[in-house]
XYZ file of C-alpha atoms in Angstrom:
737
model
C 171.998 38.618 231.500
C 169.785 38.998 228.456
C 167.813 35.870 229.345
C 167.305 37.123 232.868
C 166.064 40.491 231.602
C 163.606 38.843 229.256
C 162.178 36.678 232.003
C 161.947 39.569 234.433
C 160.255 41.763 231.891
C 157.723 39.157 230.861
C 154.560 39.976 232.874
C 152.835 36.739 231.895
C 155.675 34.701 233.341
C 155.764 36.842 236.473
C 152.041 36.326 236.921
C 152.337 32.581 236.430
C 155.147 32.522 238.988
C 152.722 33.758 241.658
C 152.285 31.091 244.307
C 148.669 32.095 244.908
C 147.921 31.745 241.209
C 149.534 28.311 241.125
C 147.281 27.105 243.939
C 144.294 28.544 242.038
C 145.287 26.396 239.065
C 145.527 23.374 241.386
C 142.042 24.069 242.718
C 140.582 24.557 239.236
C 142.256 21.328 238.167
C 140.602 19.505 241.069
C 137.238 20.981 240.106
C 137.701 19.888 236.508
C 138.710 16.412 237.631
C 135.688 16.055 239.893
C 133.475 17.528 237.193
C 134.294 14.707 234.752
C 134.832 11.886 237.240
C 132.131 9.186 236.824
C 131.295 9.179 240.534
C 130.998 12.930 241.033
C 130.154 14.555 237.695
C 126.404 14.592 238.321
C 126.703 16.129 241.779
C 129.870 18.220 241.988
C 129.323 20.898 239.331
C 126.011 22.095 240.735
C 125.083 25.362 242.393
C 123.806 23.525 245.458
C 127.044 21.587 245.939
C 129.262 24.664 245.537
C 127.042 26.543 247.984
C 127.487 23.678 250.462
C 131.239 23.538 249.859
C 131.788 27.249 250.519
C 129.599 27.135 253.638
C 131.558 24.134 254.906
C 134.903 25.954 254.674
C 133.587 29.260 256.047
C 134.880 28.624 259.556
C 138.321 27.688 258.163
C 138.470 30.985 256.264
C 137.352 33.020 259.291
C 139.982 31.530 261.605
C 142.469 31.445 258.741
C 142.328 35.232 258.476
C 143.781 35.383 261.984
C 146.043 32.341 261.681
C 147.669 33.826 258.570
C 148.772 36.831 260.625
C 149.929 34.617 263.499
C 152.037 32.412 261.230
C 153.338 35.489 259.386
C 155.016 36.747 262.581
C 156.499 33.304 263.223
C 153.873 32.166 265.719
C 151.225 29.454 265.869
C 147.869 28.984 267.605
C 146.943 25.402 268.452
C 143.990 26.395 270.635
C 141.512 27.517 267.973
C 139.580 24.230 267.814
C 139.093 24.164 271.580
C 138.367 27.902 271.457
C 135.541 27.218 269.005
C 134.072 24.725 271.472
C 134.337 27.192 274.363
C 132.792 30.093 272.436
C 130.024 27.806 271.183
C 129.221 26.703 274.729
C 129.167 30.301 275.999
C 126.770 31.367 273.248
C 124.595 28.251 273.623
C 124.289 28.539 277.401
C 123.251 32.176 277.157
C 120.672 31.283 274.502
C 119.318 28.046 275.971
C 119.781 28.363 279.733
C 119.456 32.150 280.114
C 117.183 32.973 277.150
C 119.389 35.775 275.823
C 119.052 37.090 272.249
C 121.593 36.065 269.646
C 123.482 39.366 269.699
C 124.131 39.063 273.438
C 125.278 35.452 273.066
C 127.611 36.332 270.203
C 128.992 39.417 271.975
C 129.755 37.392 275.108
C 131.503 34.665 273.118
C 133.585 37.256 271.269
C 134.490 39.081 274.493
C 135.682 35.916 276.225
C 137.682 34.838 273.161
C 139.274 38.280 272.929
C 140.447 37.855 276.527
C 141.793 34.405 275.606
C 143.699 35.936 272.687
C 145.096 38.650 274.940
C 146.216 35.966 277.396
C 148.083 34.167 274.610
C 149.704 37.413 273.542
C 150.734 38.138 277.123
C 152.289 34.688 277.543
C 154.242 35.045 274.317
C 155.403 38.648 274.733
C 155.789 39.252 278.465
C 156.720 35.780 279.680
C 158.591 34.684 276.520
C 156.730 31.382 276.428
C 156.984 29.799 272.954
C 153.697 30.171 271.028
C 153.499 26.406 270.600
C 153.439 25.855 274.378
C 151.303 28.897 275.186
C 148.529 27.837 272.819
C 148.943 24.104 273.437
C 147.943 24.809 277.036
C 144.753 26.361 275.663
C 144.233 23.367 273.372
C 143.970 21.259 276.514
C 142.323 23.714 278.905
C 139.595 25.372 276.836
C 137.884 22.161 275.758
C 137.917 20.963 279.348
C 136.434 24.299 280.407
C 133.772 23.963 277.713
C 132.839 20.482 278.962
C 132.669 21.682 282.570
C 130.656 24.796 281.695
C 128.150 22.762 279.677
C 127.745 20.122 282.351
C 129.256 17.636 279.865
C 126.111 17.738 277.749
C 125.302 18.776 274.236
C 123.522 22.131 274.041
C 120.742 22.383 271.452
C 118.560 23.656 269.853
C 119.479 27.289 269.455
C 116.925 30.092 269.131
C 115.590 31.088 265.739
C 117.553 34.352 265.774
C 120.774 32.397 266.331
C 119.918 29.765 263.720
C 119.577 32.615 261.216
C 123.371 33.042 261.486
C 123.691 29.678 259.769
C 120.928 30.375 257.247
C 120.802 32.249 253.932
C 120.130 35.737 252.704
C 117.407 36.307 250.118
C 118.160 35.449 246.476
C 117.860 38.984 245.013
C 119.953 40.467 247.838
C 122.583 37.785 247.306
C 122.861 38.450 243.589
C 123.093 42.174 244.336
C 125.947 41.552 246.794
C 127.798 39.452 244.212
C 127.408 42.203 241.592
C 128.481 44.899 244.061
C 131.538 42.889 245.106
C 132.576 42.457 241.497
C 132.106 46.169 240.794
C 134.144 47.145 243.867
C 136.940 44.769 242.863
C 137.100 46.170 239.331
C 136.997 49.733 240.662
C 139.903 49.063 243.036
C 142.070 47.670 240.234
C 141.320 50.651 237.970
C 141.830 53.120 240.835
C 145.213 51.620 241.634
C 146.311 52.031 238.020
C 145.008 55.609 237.943
C 146.898 56.519 241.113
C 150.146 55.023 239.819
C 149.727 56.966 236.587
C 149.070 60.213 238.475
C 152.195 59.676 240.571
C 154.282 58.880 237.520
C 154.935 55.295 238.643
C 155.264 52.365 236.218
C 151.891 50.835 235.350
C 151.081 47.159 235.524
C 151.332 45.368 232.192
C 148.069 45.439 230.210
C 147.924 41.659 230.176
C 148.179 41.559 233.992
C 145.440 44.175 234.418
C 143.230 42.406 231.898
C 143.655 39.060 233.631
C 142.831 40.590 237.024
C 139.694 42.281 235.691
C 138.614 39.089 233.907
C 139.177 37.026 237.062
C 137.122 39.454 239.186
C 134.290 39.536 236.656
C 134.284 35.742 236.268
C 134.279 35.274 240.043
C 131.326 37.641 240.469
C 129.319 35.873 237.749
C 130.233 32.461 239.211
C 129.181 33.568 242.711
C 125.885 34.980 241.426
C 125.128 31.652 239.720
C 125.972 29.656 242.864
C 124.022 31.874 245.239
C 120.997 32.650 243.085
C 118.840 31.034 245.792
C 120.648 32.866 248.591
C 124.172 33.244 249.907
C 124.783 31.388 253.218
C 125.438 33.808 256.064
C 128.632 31.902 257.050
C 129.987 32.500 253.534
C 129.267 36.222 253.832
C 130.990 36.304 257.233
C 134.041 34.522 255.841
C 134.223 36.899 252.867
C 134.157 39.907 255.214
C 136.814 38.348 257.475
C 139.089 37.559 254.528
C 138.541 40.994 252.979
C 139.356 42.815 256.193
C 142.335 40.507 256.735
C 143.699 41.326 253.279
C 143.157 45.032 253.906
C 145.021 44.886 257.224
C 147.789 42.791 255.722
C 148.500 45.011 252.719
C 147.164 48.475 253.526
C 147.818 49.157 257.214
C 150.749 49.825 259.486
C 149.876 46.703 261.487
C 150.288 44.570 258.365
C 153.629 46.171 257.460
C 154.855 45.653 261.005
C 153.744 42.005 260.893
C 155.791 41.402 257.734
C 158.791 43.065 259.351
C 158.492 40.940 262.504
C 158.154 37.751 260.476
C 161.168 38.632 258.345
C 163.457 39.371 261.291
C 162.028 39.987 264.740
C 165.168 41.509 266.211
C 165.778 43.781 263.244
C 162.155 44.927 263.416
C 162.535 45.724 267.113
C 165.706 47.697 266.508
C 163.921 49.600 263.726
C 161.308 50.836 266.165
C 158.535 48.307 265.457
C 156.456 47.750 268.639
C 156.836 43.964 268.468
C 154.972 43.202 271.710
C 151.967 45.387 270.833
C 151.696 43.992 267.315
C 151.930 40.410 268.580
C 149.301 41.098 271.222
C 146.944 42.677 268.672
C 147.289 39.727 266.299
C 146.530 37.148 268.995
C 143.516 39.170 270.179
C 142.229 39.364 266.594
C 142.691 35.609 266.211
C 140.725 35.048 269.420
C 137.857 37.187 268.104
C 137.853 35.362 264.775
C 137.918 32.018 266.588
C 134.778 33.045 268.474
C 133.057 34.011 265.223
C 133.996 30.642 263.733
C 132.592 28.923 266.826
C 129.359 30.897 266.431
C 129.165 29.909 262.748
C 129.694 26.216 263.575
C 127.115 26.353 266.371
C 124.563 28.042 264.119
C 125.124 25.562 261.263
C 124.765 22.488 263.499
C 122.052 24.128 265.628
C 123.942 23.388 268.808
C 127.309 22.519 270.284
C 128.810 19.309 271.652
C 131.781 20.478 273.754
C 133.681 17.188 273.532
C 133.964 17.313 269.738
C 133.109 20.838 268.544
C 136.013 22.221 266.509
C 137.856 18.902 266.784
C 141.184 19.029 264.836
C 140.088 22.356 263.340
C 143.442 23.912 264.231
C 145.165 21.368 261.999
C 142.836 22.044 259.078
C 143.298 25.802 259.414
C 147.085 25.543 259.547
C 146.972 23.238 256.517
C 144.894 25.776 254.583
C 147.243 28.616 255.541
C 150.361 26.688 254.509
C 148.821 25.392 251.272
C 147.888 28.969 250.433
C 151.506 30.089 250.535
C 152.089 31.504 254.011
C 155.517 30.422 255.238
C 155.672 28.482 258.497
C 158.942 30.229 259.268
C 157.283 33.646 258.980
C 157.866 36.654 256.764
C 155.618 35.635 253.863
C 151.816 35.562 253.811
C 148.855 35.976 251.500
C 145.223 36.225 252.546
C 143.835 35.203 249.161
C 146.123 32.176 249.353
C 144.547 31.191 252.675
C 141.069 31.409 251.140
C 142.147 29.246 248.210
C 143.881 26.842 250.598
C 140.638 26.461 252.561
C 138.771 25.812 249.313
C 141.335 23.155 248.374
C 140.821 21.412 251.734
C 137.051 21.724 251.326
C 137.186 20.415 247.769
C 139.203 17.394 248.864
C 136.690 16.586 251.601
C 133.662 17.309 249.413
C 135.002 15.276 246.494
C 135.953 12.296 248.640
C 132.586 12.421 250.390
C 130.840 12.347 247.015
C 132.976 9.355 246.067
C 132.298 7.584 249.363
C 135.951 7.586 250.499
C 136.008 6.851 254.229
C 137.328 9.344 256.747
C 140.508 7.423 257.541
C 141.707 7.761 253.942
C 140.598 11.385 253.940
C 142.848 12.019 256.942
C 145.751 10.321 255.153
C 145.281 12.461 252.036
C 144.935 15.704 254.020
C 148.058 14.891 256.028
C 150.073 14.259 252.885
C 148.815 17.492 251.324
C 150.083 19.403 254.380
C 153.448 17.635 254.153
C 153.707 18.472 250.451
C 152.878 22.136 251.079
C 155.463 22.370 253.866
C 158.069 20.695 251.651
C 157.378 23.129 248.822
C 157.665 25.986 251.323
C 161.110 24.816 252.400
C 162.266 24.262 248.821
C 160.963 27.612 247.592
C 162.640 29.348 250.530
C 165.951 27.630 249.633
C 166.692 26.930 253.260
C 169.521 24.415 253.509
C 168.125 22.374 250.612
C 170.524 21.522 247.809
C 169.294 21.751 244.194
C 169.730 17.985 243.827
C 167.628 17.281 246.919
C 164.990 19.753 245.748
C 164.774 18.040 242.356
C 164.394 14.619 243.971
C 161.725 15.905 246.348
C 159.798 17.586 243.544
C 160.077 14.406 241.485
C 158.645 12.321 244.300
C 155.833 14.853 244.771
C 155.066 14.803 241.037
C 154.976 11.017 241.012
C 152.687 10.951 244.062
C 150.284 13.447 242.436
C 150.250 11.459 239.178
C 149.633 8.215 241.068
C 146.803 9.873 242.981
C 145.158 11.098 239.780
C 145.416 7.635 238.208
C 143.984 6.019 241.345
C 141.164 8.558 241.440
C 140.169 7.911 237.836
C 140.508 4.153 238.118
C 138.202 4.273 241.143
C 135.422 5.635 238.950
C 136.340 3.941 235.665
C 133.476 1.505 236.056
C 130.114 3.209 236.410
C 128.656 0.041 237.869
C 130.494 0.470 241.171
C 127.983 0.983 244.010
C 127.986 4.470 245.461
C 128.621 6.697 242.481
C 126.293 8.955 240.597
C 127.241 7.106 237.420
C 126.389 3.828 239.109
C 122.848 5.005 239.764
C 122.277 5.795 236.101
C 123.845 2.544 234.897
C 121.784 0.410 237.266
C 118.425 1.719 236.115
C 117.976 4.313 238.854
C 118.625 2.321 242.023
C 117.779 4.440 245.095
C 120.845 6.040 246.643
C 121.266 5.539 250.399
C 123.906 7.233 252.555
C 125.220 5.509 255.683
C 126.760 8.173 257.954
C 128.688 6.669 260.851
C 130.108 8.580 263.786
C 133.510 6.929 263.288
C 135.289 4.100 261.494
C 138.195 4.053 263.931
C 136.926 1.189 266.092
C 136.671 -2.517 265.302
C 132.899 -2.825 265.424
C 132.143 0.029 263.003
C 134.062 -1.696 260.218
C 131.474 -4.467 260.608
C 128.590 -1.982 260.542
C 129.784 -0.745 257.159
C 130.401 -4.219 255.733
C 127.039 -5.692 256.719
C 125.019 -2.601 255.819
C 126.516 -2.203 252.361
C 126.255 -5.947 251.592
C 122.579 -6.116 252.569
C 121.826 -2.833 250.781
C 123.319 -4.228 247.582
C 121.171 -7.359 247.897
C 118.110 -5.122 248.212
C 118.990 -3.150 245.078
C 120.227 -0.016 246.820
C 123.160 2.145 245.787
C 124.789 2.604 249.216
C 127.902 4.431 250.365
C 129.398 5.023 253.810
C 131.023 8.107 255.335
C 132.362 8.601 258.861
C 132.687 11.867 260.789
C 135.399 10.978 263.340
C 133.025 12.154 266.107
C 132.954 15.692 264.666
C 129.536 17.398 264.409
C 130.674 19.863 261.763
C 132.123 17.101 259.640
C 128.958 15.029 259.898
C 126.840 17.998 258.829
C 129.106 18.474 255.796
C 128.750 14.784 254.960
C 124.964 15.033 255.214
C 124.991 17.983 252.815
C 127.235 16.071 250.425
C 124.986 13.006 250.614
C 121.955 15.130 249.769
C 123.924 16.622 246.863
C 124.216 13.050 245.581
C 120.410 12.841 245.690
C 120.313 10.299 248.518
C 116.726 9.079 249.012
C 117.428 7.859 252.542
C 120.137 8.928 254.991
C 120.938 6.449 257.763
C 122.760 8.399 260.493
C 124.640 7.337 263.587
C 124.681 10.852 265.077
C 127.754 12.352 266.692
C 125.326 14.284 268.897
C 121.732 13.168 269.285
C 120.348 16.619 270.076
C 122.296 18.640 267.525
C 121.352 16.091 264.848
C 117.721 17.188 265.102
C 118.542 19.865 262.517
C 119.768 17.172 260.119
C 116.266 15.750 259.880
C 114.824 19.072 258.734
C 117.633 19.549 256.189
C 117.064 16.082 254.731
C 113.284 16.455 254.611
C 113.687 19.784 252.813
C 115.467 17.826 250.046
C 112.853 15.070 250.032
C 115.063 12.498 251.791
C 114.069 10.207 254.663
C 116.190 9.911 257.827
C 116.875 6.786 259.875
C 118.692 7.120 263.202
C 121.098 4.207 263.567
C 122.365 2.825 266.877
C 121.826 6.205 268.570
C 118.667 8.254 268.765
C 118.042 11.683 267.244
C 116.015 14.135 269.316
C 113.369 14.886 266.706
C 109.757 13.760 266.488
C 110.058 14.202 262.718
C 112.593 11.335 262.513
C 111.320 8.671 260.104
C 112.647 5.583 261.952
C 115.028 4.639 264.747
C 116.948 1.346 264.467
C 119.030 0.322 267.479
C 119.987 -2.377 269.902
C 117.926 -2.286 273.063
C 120.447 -0.250 275.078
C 118.252 -0.227 278.185
C 118.355 -4.025 278.097
C 122.169 -3.899 277.808
C 122.468 -1.927 281.032
C 119.900 -4.061 282.825
C 121.623 -7.267 281.701
C 125.034 -6.088 282.902
C 123.698 -4.945 286.268
C 121.784 -8.184 286.838
C 124.922 -10.205 286.040
C 126.919 -8.057 288.495
C 124.315 -8.470 291.237
C 124.277 -12.226 290.703
C 128.087 -12.429 290.859
C 128.326 -10.333 294.057
C 125.205 -11.656 295.788
C 123.765 -8.153 295.565
C 126.312 -6.559 297.877
C 129.538 -4.572 297.564
C 131.206 -1.556 296.044
C 130.540 -0.879 292.381
C 132.353 1.222 289.758
C 130.336 2.461 286.775
C 132.370 3.378 283.686
C 129.875 5.299 281.569
C 130.133 6.283 277.917
C 130.227 9.812 276.539
C 128.157 12.355 278.460
C 124.882 13.199 276.730
C 125.163 10.211 274.390
C 121.754 8.577 273.826
C 123.151 5.029 274.039
C 125.170 5.844 277.164
C 122.068 7.377 278.733
C 119.967 4.297 278.000
C 122.614 1.861 279.271
C 122.966 3.929 282.440
C 119.189 3.942 282.854
C 119.151 0.154 282.591
C 121.991 -0.208 285.101
C 120.347 2.102 287.625
C 116.955 0.382 287.261
C 118.599 -2.662 288.846
C 121.089 -1.043 291.222
C 119.147 1.894 292.658
C 116.884 -0.229 294.890
C 119.979 -1.990 296.278
C 121.740 1.351 296.772
C 118.705 2.629 298.678
C 118.892 -0.406 300.972
C 122.610 0.146 301.550
C 123.605 -3.206 300.073
C 125.377 -1.649 297.082
C 127.632 1.418 297.183
C 128.553 3.122 293.924
C 132.054 4.347 294.720
C 132.538 6.002 291.325
C 130.471 6.766 288.243
C 132.408 8.576 285.526
C 131.634 9.489 281.909
C 134.358 9.131 279.265
C 134.793 11.200 276.099
C 134.585 9.099 272.930
C 134.116 6.020 275.155
C 137.895 6.050 275.636
C 139.693 2.921 276.955
C 142.629 5.121 277.984
C 140.404 7.345 280.084
C 138.671 4.370 281.689
C 142.070 2.909 282.584
C 142.965 6.137 284.383
C 139.580 6.246 286.096
C 139.980 2.683 287.327
C 143.532 3.259 288.538
C 142.375 6.285 290.530
C 139.420 4.381 292.024
C 141.659 1.493 293.083
C 144.055 3.945 294.734
C 141.173 5.631 296.536
C 139.513 2.414 297.731
C 142.775 0.476 298.246
C 141.438 -2.158 295.863
C 138.195 -2.698 297.787
C 135.908 -3.028 294.751
C 133.558 -5.917 293.955
C 132.139 -5.011 290.531
C 132.920 -2.865 287.488
C 130.273 -2.166 284.848
C 131.566 -0.594 281.618
C 129.397 0.686 278.792
C 131.536 -0.817 276.049
C 134.312 -3.312 275.410
C 137.072 -0.716 275.163
C 136.384 0.720 278.613
C 136.082 -2.793 280.032
C 139.573 -3.515 278.655
C 140.842 -0.439 280.499
C 139.340 -1.792 283.725
C 140.822 -5.266 283.182
C 144.250 -3.731 282.575
C 144.052 -1.669 285.778
C 142.971 -4.672 287.856
C 145.709 -6.833 286.330
C 148.374 -4.211 287.059
C 147.121 -4.015 290.664
C 147.237 -7.848 290.873
C 143.559 -8.014 291.823
C 141.333 -10.909 290.811
C 137.823 -12.166 291.467
C 136.251 -8.777 290.690
C 133.249 -8.734 288.357
C 133.900 -6.852 285.115
C 131.221 -6.463 282.476
C 131.334 -4.711 279.123
C 129.351 -4.432 275.900
C 130.043 -4.877 272.158
C 131.793 -8.280 272.436
C 135.087 -7.188 270.867
C 137.368 -10.152 270.208
C 139.891 -9.150 272.890
C 137.158 -8.919 275.534
C 135.577 -12.227 274.567
C 139.020 -13.798 274.902
C 139.264 -12.197 278.370
C 135.917 -13.752 279.303
C 137.042 -17.205 278.195
C 140.367 -16.779 280.026
C 138.584 -15.672 283.211
C 140.043 -12.135 283.209
C 136.620 -10.604 282.583
C 133.220 -11.822 283.769
C 130.734 -11.059 280.980
C 130.202 -9.157 277.751
C 126.941 -8.203 276.110
C 126.691 -9.139 272.454
C 125.178 -6.371 270.416
C 125.336 -8.339 267.198
C 126.239 -5.955 264.406
C 125.008 -8.091 261.523
C 121.297 -8.024 262.400
C 121.500 -4.350 263.376
C 123.154 -3.238 260.134
C 121.033 -5.534 257.975
C 117.843 -4.344 259.647
C 118.854 -0.729 259.006
C 119.425 -1.551 255.322
C 116.009 -3.219 255.127
C 114.352 -0.201 256.734
C 116.188 2.109 254.316
C 115.022 0.022 251.358
C 111.421 0.165 252.519
C 111.509 3.945 253.040
C 113.245 4.488 249.694
C 110.320 2.734 247.983
C 107.696 4.671 249.920
C 106.807 1.849 252.327
C 106.655 1.710 256.109
C 109.628 0.387 258.084
C 109.206 -3.369 258.704
C 108.893 -4.369 262.366
C 108.690 -0.798 263.650
C 106.708 0.000 266.783
C 105.948 3.276 268.548
C 106.545 3.381 272.296
C 104.654 5.487 274.799
C 105.829 9.090 274.835
C 107.487 8.868 271.421
C 106.171 9.554 267.936
C 109.134 7.902 266.197
C 108.725 4.363 264.776
C 111.418 2.234 266.436
C 112.966 -1.112 265.503
C 114.768 -2.732 268.466
C 117.385 -5.424 267.853
C 117.899 -8.049 270.569
C 121.064 -8.299 272.715
C 122.627 -11.383 274.375
C 124.739 -12.025 277.476
C 128.127 -13.604 276.737
C 129.698 -15.799 279.418
C 132.508 -18.330 279.291
C 129.923 -21.026 278.614
C 127.975 -19.189 275.929
C 130.865 -17.529 274.078
C 131.485 -20.315 271.553
C 127.875 -20.963 270.493
C 126.989 -17.257 270.420
C 130.100 -15.901 268.753
C 132.281 -18.570 267.139
C 129.610 -20.944 265.818
C 127.591 -17.997 264.488
C 130.607 -16.586 262.664
C 130.674 -13.320 264.645
C 134.305 -14.098 265.532
C 136.702 -16.576 263.957
C 138.015 -19.267 266.283
C 141.527 -17.941 265.687
C 140.454 -14.539 267.071
C 139.252 -16.088 270.357
C 141.388 -19.234 270.821
C 140.478 -19.626 274.501
C 136.772 -20.013 273.659
C 136.476 -23.737 272.937
């Protein structure tokens, strides 16, 4: 009993037992690690990088303020990512298509999202639909609605008044806000102690009060140092959202009711808590905050791409909330924990970007962090977990963390590794070049990275690659992180060609050059554009189809992602050949469908539906890439149809094998090696202040362009073009002999 009393009466131990404080220590440990790591020490501990980091997590904090309340009452909201896309589209359409001021656009987005939140609350309370299902329906529906409302196109650029929402406040004003925030925080702590003393209640231990005051003062000084050049407006918005969320959670009847509902819903109801009204209010608030996050994301990227805006954001927000200490089973929540959780997620992403860790590994790490947080939640709640099991689980977690730290340090142990800040110093100041790909989740993009980095190394460049998983917000964060690493040239395969126009201005403001890779960027200020001749790809495919069908028949066009510059150019090439035949009535286009992320699964469904509609009466299928061509081949094979022309582009190994087996007619080889190597050569020239080699300027464009040739692959040309050249190993395409 004595030991228990000593522990309970020890304020230092009680403070250290705080879950929020423990996650703060984790975050500070990560910062210290990244501050001394050879690959990040020159870039991470800088005001500019911390300003970027906090701006990057602003939308997570804003939504997290609502998600914390939702999870507290035992609910969930899986629709917030799609809701961001929908609110972004609403605001962008009002700005771009209807020329409305920013305040009208924002108000409309907020109003619609509030209705969405009310709908979720109604489904959960009145119809007793589980929150998972109620919001999962929105996860599917709202993105589709955003795509339909936008006409399946990216919407950009926004007006200057809207862009200001993603900008910065003035430096003096920012420092004043930091000082005022610190003063208010200190005043609140002292006022609380004074009130407790006046009421005769026990006072907090002096050490606890001192630590709180020191933490507030240190935070205010730290913020003033970071934002001396101006606090980003998204950061200010997130601070207000988190502050109001904490106030509601701890100082209002709504917050007390939410805790009661999360602890025991039925007991709360029997105690007179208006469960339905509280639940409804929380979902409405989350809808409003989702709209604000969508506005922030749209302002930061200067536009919205409905197919990928807010992609997987619901998972990141839930991860931040759980890491911060809010229990997934309800009844326990902390707003400051959610903010720290978001910073932990942001620090992981920022640190791995600075180290050049590709997005696939970043997803693995983030997933394991969420699993660890959930496991700790279960263990700390003592829910059906024996002490022995808890010890084993904690031991495994400790080992995994230790192994991760060792791996992280060993990654940067040698300063000569290409891609690190230490590498640049050790190599005599080699120019740093960032290669930002849209994704690394397809076969061809692994080749882009390999060839680009190899050629860049030969040319004396310090190159690293990052991939955005087709997420505009993520690509913007990666651009900011690349600039924090003092990249001289940024080679970008944009997730959205129009929205990426703002990237050029951001890079130029830091003195960096920008090369658009494989896909164009809608900016006359772009330094160079390096790409395959996509118009020639479309023309080549259409000419092969016309030759195979004698210029007559029913055609199916499986287009790439709507609004995509490459998809647009391929389609333009296809129609340059087919339109005259369509006008004559010789060719009928029975279907032309775009496909998000160039999806093979979607193209398979499209083809199955077309075959059902036409009863298999189709003579030619033209697909914009190999994956969609595979979907078409699969549909035709399942329908037992043969002799139909199928053409695709990219020359993936599986498709080349199809061509040699006679299952597919042609592929277009967009050889990755010359494309990636050319981009590296252009980057090297720009990094040394020279003009891009081989660049030409076409009529109607001010951007120097380097076009890389494409080649038609048939059964006869597959071996010399692909196997003999080394593009594919013979074992990968055994039928091509």
